[in-house]
Amino acid sequence: MAKVRQDAWSHEDDLLLAETVLRHIREGSTQLNAFEEVGDKLNRTSAACGFRWNAEVRQKYDSAIDLAKRQRKEKKRALAKRTGHFQKPIIALSSNLKEATNENTSYQTEETGNEIQVPTINLDMVIQFLRELKKDYHASNQSKVSLEQAQKENNMLKTQVQDLEKQLEQTESEMNSIKEDYQAFIQIMERARKMTVLEDQGTIKAPTFRMDKNGNLEQVAHGSN
């Protein structure tokens, strides 16, 4: 008589493992949860159940696995259609509107039995949100206008500064020219003073001057034509 190992897997054990894994796949659960459930029933570890599934059982149920995955996808699609109108709005609610949505409505899903808390939003809340959105829009436009006005004023001030700098350069140039003319005039007067001849009796005889072609004064000798 052949000796059977105490830890050997029977056909019923493999069948239980396959049914449990397929059920978890259909319900959207994980295979790890299935291995833990079978391990509790057969007094085995989840690792042993996983090894058995991947090494011996899985290849026998390829078509059943594909069918279970399609059923899971169909259930998710049907659930999405039933709860589609309870999806969270795309736009973000303002803080005041969030505070106003304290009252929630509970919905229970048929698949998991979990309750989904959906905030109750009425028409007044939507109107309030749109008004706040309008205020923010106007405030943004006002800030934009103020920024553009400040930029225009800045450009005007830059132009004025450039004009004043040009005027300053022109004034400095004119001042330098006047200074040079003044110094030339002083030199001419000093030369004229030195060319004055004092007579022996202390009387001043007015000399005669003429200007040469270079603009310099020269004394004309008395008695000369």
Coordinates of N, CA and C in Angstrom, one line a residue:
M1 N 0.8 -1.2 0.0 CA 0.0 0.0 0.0 C 0.9 1.2 0.0
A2 N 0.6 2.2 -1.0 CA 1.4 3.4 -1.1 C 1.2 4.3 0.1
K3 N 2.3 4.9 0.6 CA 2.2 5.8 1.7 C 1.9 7.2 1.2
V4 N 0.9 7.8 1.8 CA 0.5 9.2 1.4 C 1.1 10.2 2.4
R5 N 1.7 11.2 1.9 CA 2.3 12.2 2.8 C 1.2 13.0 3.5
Q6 N 1.4 13.4 4.7 CA 0.3 14.1 5.4 C 0.1 15.5 4.8
D7 N 1.1 16.1 4.2 CA 1.0 17.5 3.6 C 0.6 17.4 2.1
A8 N 0.3 16.2 1.6 CA -0.1 16.1 0.2 C -1.4 16.8 -0.1
W9 N -1.5 17.4 -1.3 CA -2.7 18.1 -1.7 C -3.6 17.1 -2.4
S10 N -4.9 17.1 -1.9 CA -5.9 16.2 -2.5 C -6.6 16.9 -3.6
H11 N -7.4 16.2 -4.4 CA -8.2 16.8 -5.5 C -9.1 17.8 -4.9
E12 N -9.7 17.5 -3.8 CA -10.7 18.5 -3.1 C -10.0 19.7 -2.7
D13 N -8.7 19.6 -2.2 CA -8.0 20.8 -1.8 C -7.7 21.7 -3.0
D14 N -7.3 21.0 -4.1 CA -7.0 21.8 -5.3 C -8.3 22.5 -5.8
L15 N -9.4 21.8 -5.8 CA -10.6 22.4 -6.2 C -11.0 23.6 -5.3
L16 N -10.9 23.4 -4.0 CA -11.2 24.5 -3.1 C -10.3 25.7 -3.4
L17 N -9.0 25.5 -3.7 CA -8.1 26.5 -4.0 C -8.5 27.3 -5.2
A18 N -8.8 26.5 -6.3 CA -9.2 27.1 -7.6 C -10.5 27.9 -7.4
E19 N -11.5 27.4 -6.8 CA -12.7 28.1 -6.6 C -12.6 29.4 -5.8
T20 N -11.8 29.3 -4.8 CA -11.5 30.5 -4.0 C -10.8 31.6 -4.7
V21 N -9.8 31.2 -5.5 CA -9.0 32.2 -6.2 C -9.9 32.8 -7.3
L22 N -10.7 32.0 -8.0 CA -11.5 32.6 -9.1 C -12.6 33.5 -8.5
R23 N -13.1 33.2 -7.3 CA -14.1 34.0 -6.7 C -13.5 35.4 -6.3
H24 N -12.3 35.4 -5.8 CA -11.6 36.6 -5.4 C -11.3 37.5 -6.7
I25 N -11.0 36.8 -7.8 CA -10.7 37.5 -9.0 C -12.0 38.2 -9.5
R26 N -13.1 37.5 -9.5 CA -14.4 38.1 -9.9 C -14.8 39.2 -9.1
E27 N -14.5 39.2 -7.8 CA -15.0 40.2 -6.9 C -14.0 41.4 -6.8
G28 N -12.9 41.3 -7.6 CA -11.9 42.4 -7.6 C -10.9 42.4 -6.4
S29 N -10.9 41.2 -5.7 CA -9.9 41.1 -4.6 C -8.6 40.6 -5.2
T30 N -7.6 40.3 -4.3 CA -6.3 39.8 -4.7 C -6.2 38.3 -4.5
Q31 N -5.2 37.8 -5.2 CA -5.0 36.3 -5.0 C -4.4 36.1 -3.6
L32 N -3.7 37.0 -3.1 CA -3.1 36.9 -1.7 C -4.2 36.7 -0.7
N33 N -5.3 37.4 -0.8 CA -6.4 37.2 0.1 C -7.0 35.8 -0.1
A34 N -7.0 35.4 -1.3 CA -7.6 34.0 -1.6 C -6.7 33.0 -0.9
F35 N -5.3 33.1 -1.1 CA -4.4 32.2 -0.4 C -4.6 32.1 1.1
E36 N -4.8 33.3 1.7 CA -5.0 33.4 3.1 C -6.3 32.7 3.5
E37 N -7.3 32.9 2.8 CA -8.6 32.2 3.1 C -8.5 30.7 3.0
V38 N -7.8 30.2 1.9 CA -7.7 28.7 1.8 C -6.8 28.2 2.9
G39 N -5.7 29.0 3.2 CA -4.8 28.5 4.2 C -5.5 28.3 5.6
D40 N -6.4 29.2 5.9 CA -7.2 29.1 7.1 C -8.1 27.9 7.1
K41 N -8.7 27.6 6.0 CA -9.6 26.4 5.9 C -8.8 25.1 5.9
L42 N -7.6 25.0 5.3 CA -6.9 23.8 5.2 C -5.7 23.7 6.2
N43 N -5.6 24.7 7.0 CA -4.6 24.7 8.0 C -3.2 24.7 7.4
R44 N -3.1 25.5 6.4 CA -1.8 25.7 5.6 C -1.4 27.2 5.6
T45 N -0.2 27.4 5.3 CA 0.3 28.8 5.2 C -0.2 29.4 3.8
S46 N -0.3 30.7 3.8 CA -0.7 31.3 2.5 C 0.4 31.1 1.5
A47 N 1.7 31.1 1.9 CA 2.8 30.8 1.0 C 2.7 29.5 0.3
A48 N 2.3 28.5 1.1 CA 2.1 27.1 0.6 C 1.0 27.1 -0.4
C49 N -0.1 27.8 -0.1 CA -1.2 27.8 -1.1 C -0.9 28.5 -2.3
G50 N -0.1 29.6 -2.2 CA 0.4 30.3 -3.4 C 1.3 29.5 -4.3
F51 N 2.2 28.7 -3.6 CA 3.1 27.9 -4.4 C 2.3 26.8 -5.1
R52 N 1.3 26.2 -4.4 CA 0.5 25.2 -5.1 C -0.3 25.7 -6.3
W53 N -0.8 26.9 -6.1 CA -1.6 27.5 -7.2 C -0.7 27.8 -8.4
N54 N 0.4 28.4 -8.2 CA 1.3 28.7 -9.3 C 2.0 27.5 -10.0
A55 N 2.3 26.5 -9.2 CA 3.0 25.4 -9.7 C 2.2 24.3 -10.3
E56 N 0.9 24.1 -9.8 CA 0.2 22.9 -10.2 C -1.2 23.2 -10.7
V57 N -1.9 24.2 -10.1 CA -3.3 24.4 -10.3 C -3.6 25.4 -11.4
R58 N -2.9 26.4 -11.4 CA -3.2 27.6 -12.3 C -3.3 27.2 -13.8
Q59 N -2.4 26.4 -14.3 CA -2.4 26.1 -15.7 C -3.7 25.3 -16.1
K60 N -4.4 24.7 -15.2 CA -5.6 24.0 -15.5 C -6.8 24.9 -15.6
Y61 N -6.7 26.1 -15.2 CA -7.8 27.0 -15.1 C -7.6 28.3 -15.9
D62 N -6.8 28.3 -17.0 CA -6.5 29.5 -17.7 C -7.8 30.1 -18.3
S63 N -8.7 29.3 -18.9 CA -9.9 29.9 -19.5 C -10.8 30.4 -18.4
A64 N -10.9 29.7 -17.2 CA -11.7 30.2 -16.1 C -11.2 31.5 -15.5
I65 N -9.9 31.6 -15.5 CA -9.3 32.9 -15.0 C -9.6 34.0 -16.0
D66 N -9.5 33.8 -17.3 CA -9.9 34.9 -18.2 C -11.4 35.2 -18.1
L67 N -12.2 34.2 -17.9 CA -13.7 34.5 -17.7 C -13.9 35.3 -16.4
A68 N -13.2 35.0 -15.4 CA -13.4 35.7 -14.1 C -12.9 37.1 -14.2
K69 N -11.8 37.4 -15.0 CA -11.4 38.7 -15.2 C -12.4 39.6 -16.0
R70 N -13.0 38.9 -17.0 CA -14.0 39.6 -17.8 C -15.2 40.0 -16.9
Q71 N -15.6 39.0 -16.1 CA -16.7 39.3 -15.2 C -16.4 40.4 -14.2
R72 N -15.2 40.5 -13.7 CA -14.8 41.5 -12.8 C -14.8 42.9 -13.6
K73 N -14.4 42.9 -14.8 CA -14.4 44.2 -15.6 C -15.9 44.6 -15.9
E74 N -16.7 43.7 -16.2 CA -18.1 44.0 -16.4 C -18.8 44.5 -15.2
K75 N -18.5 43.9 -14.0 CA -19.1 44.4 -12.8 C -18.6 45.8 -12.4
K76 N -17.3 46.1 -12.7 CA -16.8 47.5 -12.5 C -17.5 48.5 -13.4
R77 N -17.7 48.1 -14.7 CA -18.3 49.0 -15.6 C -19.7 49.3 -15.2
A78 N -20.5 48.2 -14.8 CA -21.8 48.4 -14.3 C -21.9 49.3 -13.1
L79 N -21.0 49.1 -12.2 CA -21.0 49.9 -11.0 C -20.7 51.3 -11.3
A80 N -19.8 51.6 -12.3 CA -19.4 52.9 -12.6 C -20.6 53.6 -13.3
K81 N -21.4 52.9 -14.0 CA -22.6 53.5 -14.6 C -23.7 53.8 -13.6
R82 N -23.8 53.0 -12.5 CA -24.8 53.3 -11.5 C -24.4 54.5 -10.6
T83 N -23.1 54.6 -10.4 CA -22.6 55.7 -9.5 C -22.0 56.8 -10.2
G84 N -22.1 56.8 -11.6 CA -21.4 57.9 -12.3 C -21.9 59.2 -12.0
H85 N -23.2 59.5 -11.7 CA -23.7 60.8 -11.4 C -23.3 61.2 -10.0
F86 N -22.6 60.4 -9.2 CA -22.2 60.8 -7.9 C -20.7 61.1 -7.9
Q87 N -20.1 61.2 -9.1 CA -18.7 61.5 -9.1 C -18.4 62.9 -8.6
K88 N -17.2 63.1 -8.1 CA -16.8 64.4 -7.5 C -16.7 65.4 -8.7
P89 N -17.2 66.6 -8.5 CA -17.1 67.6 -9.6 C -15.7 67.9 -9.9
I90 N -15.5 68.2 -11.2 CA -14.1 68.5 -11.7 C -13.6 69.8 -11.1
I91 N -14.5 70.8 -11.0 CA -14.0 72.1 -10.5 C -13.8 72.0 -9.0
A92 N -12.9 72.8 -8.5 CA -12.6 72.8 -7.1 C -13.5 73.8 -6.4
L93 N -14.2 73.3 -5.3 CA -15.0 74.2 -4.6 C -14.2 75.1 -3.7
S94 N -14.7 76.3 -3.5 CA -14.0 77.3 -2.6 C -14.2 76.9 -1.2
S95 N -13.5 77.5 -0.3 CA -13.5 77.1 1.1 C -14.9 77.4 1.7
N96 N -15.5 78.5 1.4 CA -16.9 78.8 1.9 C -17.9 77.7 1.4
L97 N -17.8 77.3 0.2 CA -18.7 76.3 -0.4 C -18.5 75.0 0.2
K98 N -17.2 74.7 0.6 CA -16.9 73.4 1.2 C -17.5 73.3 2.6
E99 N -17.4 74.5 3.3 CA -18.0 74.5 4.6 C -19.5 74.4 4.6
A100 N -20.1 74.8 3.5 CA -21.6 74.7 3.4 C -22.1 73.3 3.0
T101 N -21.2 72.5 2.6 CA -21.6 71.1 2.2 C -21.3 70.1 3.3
N102 N -21.7 70.5 4.5 CA -21.5 69.6 5.7 C -22.5 68.4 5.7
E103 N -23.6 68.6 5.0 CA -24.6 67.5 5.0 C -24.2 66.5 3.9
N104 N -24.0 65.3 4.2 CA -23.6 64.3 3.2 C -24.8 63.3 3.1
T105 N -24.8 62.7 1.9 CA -25.7 61.6 1.6 C -25.0 60.3 1.5
S106 N -25.4 59.2 2.1 CA -24.7 57.9 2.1 C -25.4 57.1 1.0
Y107 N -24.5 56.4 0.2 CA -25.0 55.4 -0.8 C -24.2 54.1 -0.5
Q108 N -24.9 53.0 -0.6 CA -24.3 51.7 -0.4 C -24.1 51.0 -1.7
T109 N -22.9 50.5 -1.9 CA -22.6 49.7 -3.2 C -23.1 48.3 -3.0
E110 N -23.5 47.7 -4.1 CA -24.0 46.4 -4.1 C -22.9 45.3 -4.0
E111 N -21.7 45.7 -4.5 CA -20.6 44.8 -4.6 C -19.9 44.6 -3.3
T112 N -19.6 45.7 -2.6 CA -18.8 45.5 -1.3 C -19.6 45.9 -0.1
G113 N -20.8 46.5 -0.3 CA -21.6 46.9 0.8 C -21.0 48.1 1.6
N114 N -20.0 48.8 1.1 CA -19.4 49.9 1.7 C -20.3 51.2 1.4
E115 N -20.3 52.1 2.4 CA -21.1 53.3 2.2 C -20.2 54.4 1.6
I116 N -20.7 55.1 0.6 CA -20.0 56.2 0.0 C -20.6 57.5 0.4
Q117 N -19.9 58.4 1.0 CA -20.4 59.7 1.5 C -20.2 60.7 0.3
V118 N -21.4 61.2 -0.2 CA -21.4 62.1 -1.3 C -22.0 63.4 -0.7
P119 N -21.3 64.6 -0.8 CA -21.8 65.8 -0.3 C -23.0 66.3 -1.1
T120 N -24.0 66.9 -0.4 CA -25.2 67.4 -1.0 C -24.9 68.8 -1.4
I121 N -25.1 69.1 -2.7 CA -24.9 70.4 -3.3 C -26.2 70.9 -3.9
N122 N -26.7 72.0 -3.4 CA -27.9 72.6 -4.0 C -27.6 73.7 -4.9
L123 N -28.7 74.3 -5.5 CA -28.5 75.4 -6.4 C -27.9 76.7 -5.8
D124 N -28.3 76.9 -4.5 CA -27.8 78.1 -3.9 C -26.3 78.0 -3.7
M125 N -25.8 76.8 -3.4 CA -24.3 76.7 -3.2 C -23.6 76.9 -4.5
V126 N -24.2 76.4 -5.6 CA -23.5 76.6 -6.9 C -23.5 78.1 -7.3
I127 N -24.6 78.8 -7.0 CA -24.7 80.3 -7.3 C -23.6 81.0 -6.5
Q128 N -23.5 80.6 -5.2 CA -22.5 81.3 -4.3 C -21.1 81.0 -4.9
F129 N -20.8 79.8 -5.3 CA -19.5 79.5 -5.8 C -19.2 80.3 -7.1
L130 N -20.2 80.4 -8.0 CA -20.0 81.2 -9.2 C -19.8 82.7 -8.9
R131 N -20.5 83.2 -7.9 CA -20.3 84.6 -7.5 C -18.8 84.8 -7.0
E132 N -18.4 83.9 -6.2 CA -17.0 84.0 -5.7 C -16.0 83.9 -6.8
L133 N -16.3 83.0 -7.7 CA -15.4 82.8 -8.9 C -15.4 84.1 -9.7
K134 N -16.5 84.8 -9.8 CA -16.6 86.1 -10.6 C -15.8 87.1 -9.9
K135 N -15.9 87.2 -8.5 CA -15.1 88.2 -7.8 C -13.6 87.9 -8.0
D136 N -13.2 86.7 -7.9 CA -11.8 86.4 -8.1 C -11.3 86.8 -9.5
Y137 N -12.2 86.6 -10.5 CA -11.9 86.9 -11.9 C -11.7 88.4 -12.0
H138 N -12.6 89.2 -11.4 CA -12.5 90.7 -11.5 C -11.2 91.2 -10.8
A139 N -11.0 90.6 -9.6 CA -9.8 90.9 -8.8 C -8.5 90.7 -9.6
S140 N -8.5 89.5 -10.3 CA -7.4 89.2 -11.2 C -7.2 90.2 -12.3
N141 N -8.3 90.6 -12.9 CA -8.2 91.6 -14.0 C -7.8 92.9 -13.5
Q142 N -8.3 93.3 -12.3 CA -7.8 94.6 -11.7 C -6.3 94.6 -11.5
S143 N -5.8 93.5 -10.9 CA -4.4 93.4 -10.7 C -3.6 93.5 -12.0
K144 N -4.2 92.9 -13.0 CA -3.5 92.9 -14.3 C -3.5 94.4 -14.9
V145 N -4.6 95.1 -14.7 CA -4.7 96.5 -15.2 C -3.7 97.4 -14.4
S146 N -3.6 97.2 -13.1 CA -2.7 97.9 -12.2 C -1.3 97.7 -12.6
L147 N -1.0 96.4 -12.9 CA 0.4 96.1 -13.3 C 0.8 96.8 -14.7
E148 N -0.2 96.7 -15.6 CA 0.1 97.4 -16.9 C 0.3 98.9 -16.7
Q149 N -0.6 99.5 -15.9 CA -0.4 101.0 -15.6 C 0.9 101.3 -15.0
A150 N 1.3 100.5 -14.1 CA 2.6 100.7 -13.4 C 3.8 100.6 -14.4
Q151 N 3.6 99.6 -15.3 CA 4.7 99.4 -16.4 C 4.7 100.6 -17.3
K152 N 3.5 101.2 -17.7 CA 3.5 102.4 -18.5 C 4.2 103.6 -17.8
E153 N 3.8 103.8 -16.5 CA 4.4 104.9 -15.8 C 5.9 104.7 -15.6
N154 N 6.4 103.5 -15.5 CA 7.8 103.2 -15.4 C 8.5 103.5 -16.7
N155 N 7.9 103.2 -17.8 CA 8.5 103.5 -19.1 C 8.5 105.1 -19.3
M156 N 7.5 105.8 -18.9 CA 7.4 107.2 -19.0 C 8.6 107.8 -18.2
L157 N 8.7 107.4 -17.0 CA 9.8 107.9 -16.1 C 11.2 107.6 -16.7
K158 N 11.4 106.5 -17.3 CA 12.6 106.2 -17.9 C 12.9 107.1 -19.1
T159 N 11.8 107.4 -19.9 CA 12.0 108.4 -21.0 C 12.4 109.8 -20.5
Q160 N 11.7 110.2 -19.4 CA 12.0 111.5 -18.8 C 13.4 111.6 -18.3
V161 N 13.9 110.5 -17.6 CA 15.2 110.5 -17.1 C 16.2 110.6 -18.3
Q162 N 16.0 109.9 -19.4 CA 16.9 110.0 -20.5 C 16.9 111.4 -21.1
D163 N 15.7 112.1 -21.2 CA 15.7 113.5 -21.7 C 16.4 114.4 -20.8
L164 N 16.3 114.2 -19.5 CA 17.0 115.1 -18.5 C 18.5 114.9 -18.6
E165 N 18.9 113.6 -18.8 CA 20.3 113.4 -18.9 C 20.9 114.1 -20.2
K166 N 20.1 114.1 -21.3 CA 20.6 114.7 -22.5 C 20.7 116.2 -22.3
Q167 N 19.7 116.8 -21.6 CA 19.7 118.2 -21.3 C 20.9 118.6 -20.4
L168 N 21.2 117.8 -19.4 CA 22.3 118.0 -18.5 C 23.6 118.0 -19.3
E169 N 23.8 117.1 -20.2 CA 25.0 117.0 -21.0 C 25.1 118.3 -21.9
Q170 N 24.0 118.7 -22.5 CA 24.0 119.9 -23.3 C 24.3 121.2 -22.5
T171 N 23.7 121.3 -21.3 CA 24.0 122.4 -20.4 C 25.5 122.4 -20.0
E172 N 26.0 121.3 -19.6 CA 27.5 121.2 -19.3 C 28.3 121.6 -20.4
S173 N 28.0 121.2 -21.6 CA 28.7 121.6 -22.8 C 28.7 123.1 -23.0
E174 N 27.5 123.7 -22.8 CA 27.4 125.2 -23.0 C 28.2 125.9 -21.9
M175 N 28.1 125.4 -20.7 CA 28.9 126.0 -19.6 C 30.4 125.9 -19.8
N176 N 30.9 124.9 -20.3 CA 32.3 124.8 -20.7 C 32.7 125.8 -21.7
S177 N 31.8 125.9 -22.7 CA 32.1 126.9 -23.8 C 32.1 128.3 -23.2
I178 N 31.1 128.7 -22.4 CA 31.1 130.0 -21.8 C 32.3 130.3 -20.9
K179 N 32.7 129.2 -20.2 CA 33.9 129.3 -19.3 C 35.2 129.6 -20.2
E180 N 35.3 128.9 -21.3 CA 36.4 129.1 -22.2 C 36.4 130.6 -22.8
D181 N 35.2 131.0 -23.2 CA 35.1 132.4 -23.7 C 35.5 133.4 -22.6
Y182 N 35.1 133.2 -21.4 CA 35.3 134.1 -20.3 C 36.8 134.2 -20.0
Q183 N 37.5 133.0 -20.0 CA 38.9 133.0 -19.8 C 39.7 133.7 -20.9
A184 N 39.2 133.5 -22.1 CA 39.9 134.3 -23.3 C 39.7 135.8 -23.1
F185 N 38.5 136.2 -22.7 CA 38.2 137.6 -22.5 C 39.1 138.2 -21.4
I186 N 39.3 137.4 -20.3 CA 40.2 137.9 -19.2 C 41.6 138.0 -19.7
Q187 N 42.1 137.1 -20.5 CA 43.4 137.2 -21.1 C 43.6 138.4 -21.9
I188 N 42.6 138.7 -22.8 CA 42.7 139.9 -23.6 C 42.7 141.2 -22.8
M189 N 41.9 141.2 -21.8 CA 41.9 142.4 -20.9 C 43.2 142.6 -20.2
E190 N 43.8 141.5 -19.8 CA 45.1 141.5 -19.1 C 46.2 142.0 -20.0
R191 N 46.2 141.6 -21.2 CA 47.2 142.0 -22.2 C 47.0 143.5 -22.5
A192 N 45.7 143.9 -22.6 CA 45.5 145.3 -22.8 C 46.0 146.2 -21.7
R193 N 45.8 145.7 -20.5 CA 46.3 146.5 -19.3 C 47.8 146.6 -19.3
K194 N 48.5 145.6 -19.7 CA 49.9 145.6 -19.7 C 50.5 146.5 -20.8
M195 N 49.7 146.7 -21.9 CA 50.2 147.4 -23.0 C 49.9 149.0 -22.8
T196 N 49.3 149.3 -21.6 CA 49.1 150.8 -21.4 C 50.4 151.4 -21.0
V197 N 50.6 152.6 -21.6 CA 51.9 153.3 -21.4 C 51.6 154.5 -20.5
L198 N 52.4 154.6 -19.4 CA 52.3 155.7 -18.5 C 53.3 156.8 -18.9
E199 N 52.8 158.1 -19.0 CA 53.8 159.2 -19.4 C 54.6 159.6 -18.1
D200 N 55.6 160.4 -18.3 CA 56.5 160.8 -17.3 C 55.8 161.6 -16.2
Q201 N 54.8 162.4 -16.6 CA 54.1 163.3 -15.6 C 53.0 162.5 -14.8
G202 N 53.0 161.3 -15.1 CA 52.0 160.5 -14.3 C 50.6 160.5 -15.0
T203 N 50.5 161.2 -16.1 CA 49.2 161.2 -16.8 C 49.1 159.9 -17.7
I204 N 48.0 159.5 -17.8 CA 47.8 158.3 -18.6 C 47.4 158.7 -20.1
K205 N 48.2 158.3 -21.0 CA 47.9 158.6 -22.4 C 47.2 157.4 -23.0
A206 N 46.1 157.6 -23.5 CA 45.3 156.5 -24.0 C 45.9 155.9 -25.2
P207 N 46.3 154.7 -25.2 CA 46.9 154.1 -26.4 C 45.8 153.7 -27.4
T208 N 46.3 153.5 -28.6 CA 45.5 153.1 -29.7 C 45.7 151.6 -29.9
F209 N 44.6 150.8 -30.1 CA 44.8 149.4 -30.3 C 44.1 149.0 -31.6
R210 N 44.6 148.0 -32.2 CA 43.9 147.4 -33.3 C 43.9 145.8 -33.2
M211 N 43.0 145.2 -33.8 CA 42.9 143.8 -33.7 C 43.5 143.1 -35.0
D212 N 44.4 142.2 -34.8 CA 44.9 141.5 -35.9 C 44.0 140.4 -36.4
K213 N 44.4 139.7 -37.4 CA 43.6 138.7 -38.1 C 43.2 137.5 -37.2
N214 N 44.0 137.3 -36.1 CA 43.8 136.2 -35.2 C 42.9 136.6 -34.1
G215 N 42.4 137.9 -34.0 CA 41.5 138.3 -33.0 C 42.2 138.8 -31.8
N216 N 43.5 139.1 -31.9 CA 44.3 139.6 -30.7 C 44.5 141.1 -30.9
L217 N 44.5 141.8 -29.8 CA 44.7 143.2 -29.7 C 46.2 143.6 -29.7
E218 N 46.6 144.6 -30.5 CA 47.9 145.0 -30.5 C 48.0 146.6 -30.5
Q219 N 48.9 147.1 -29.8 CA 49.0 148.6 -29.7 C 49.6 149.2 -31.0
V220 N 49.0 150.3 -31.4 CA 49.5 151.0 -32.6 C 50.4 152.0 -32.1
A221 N 51.6 152.0 -32.6 CA 52.6 153.0 -32.2 C 52.2 154.4 -32.6
H222 N 52.4 155.4 -31.7 CA 52.0 156.8 -32.0 C 52.9 157.3 -33.1
G223 N 52.3 158.0 -34.0 CA 53.0 158.6 -35.1 C 53.1 157.8 -36.3
S224 N 52.6 156.5 -36.2 CA 52.5 155.6 -37.4 C 51.2 155.7 -38.0
N225 N 51.1 155.5 -39.3 CA 49.9 155.6 -40.0 C 49.2 154.2 -39.9

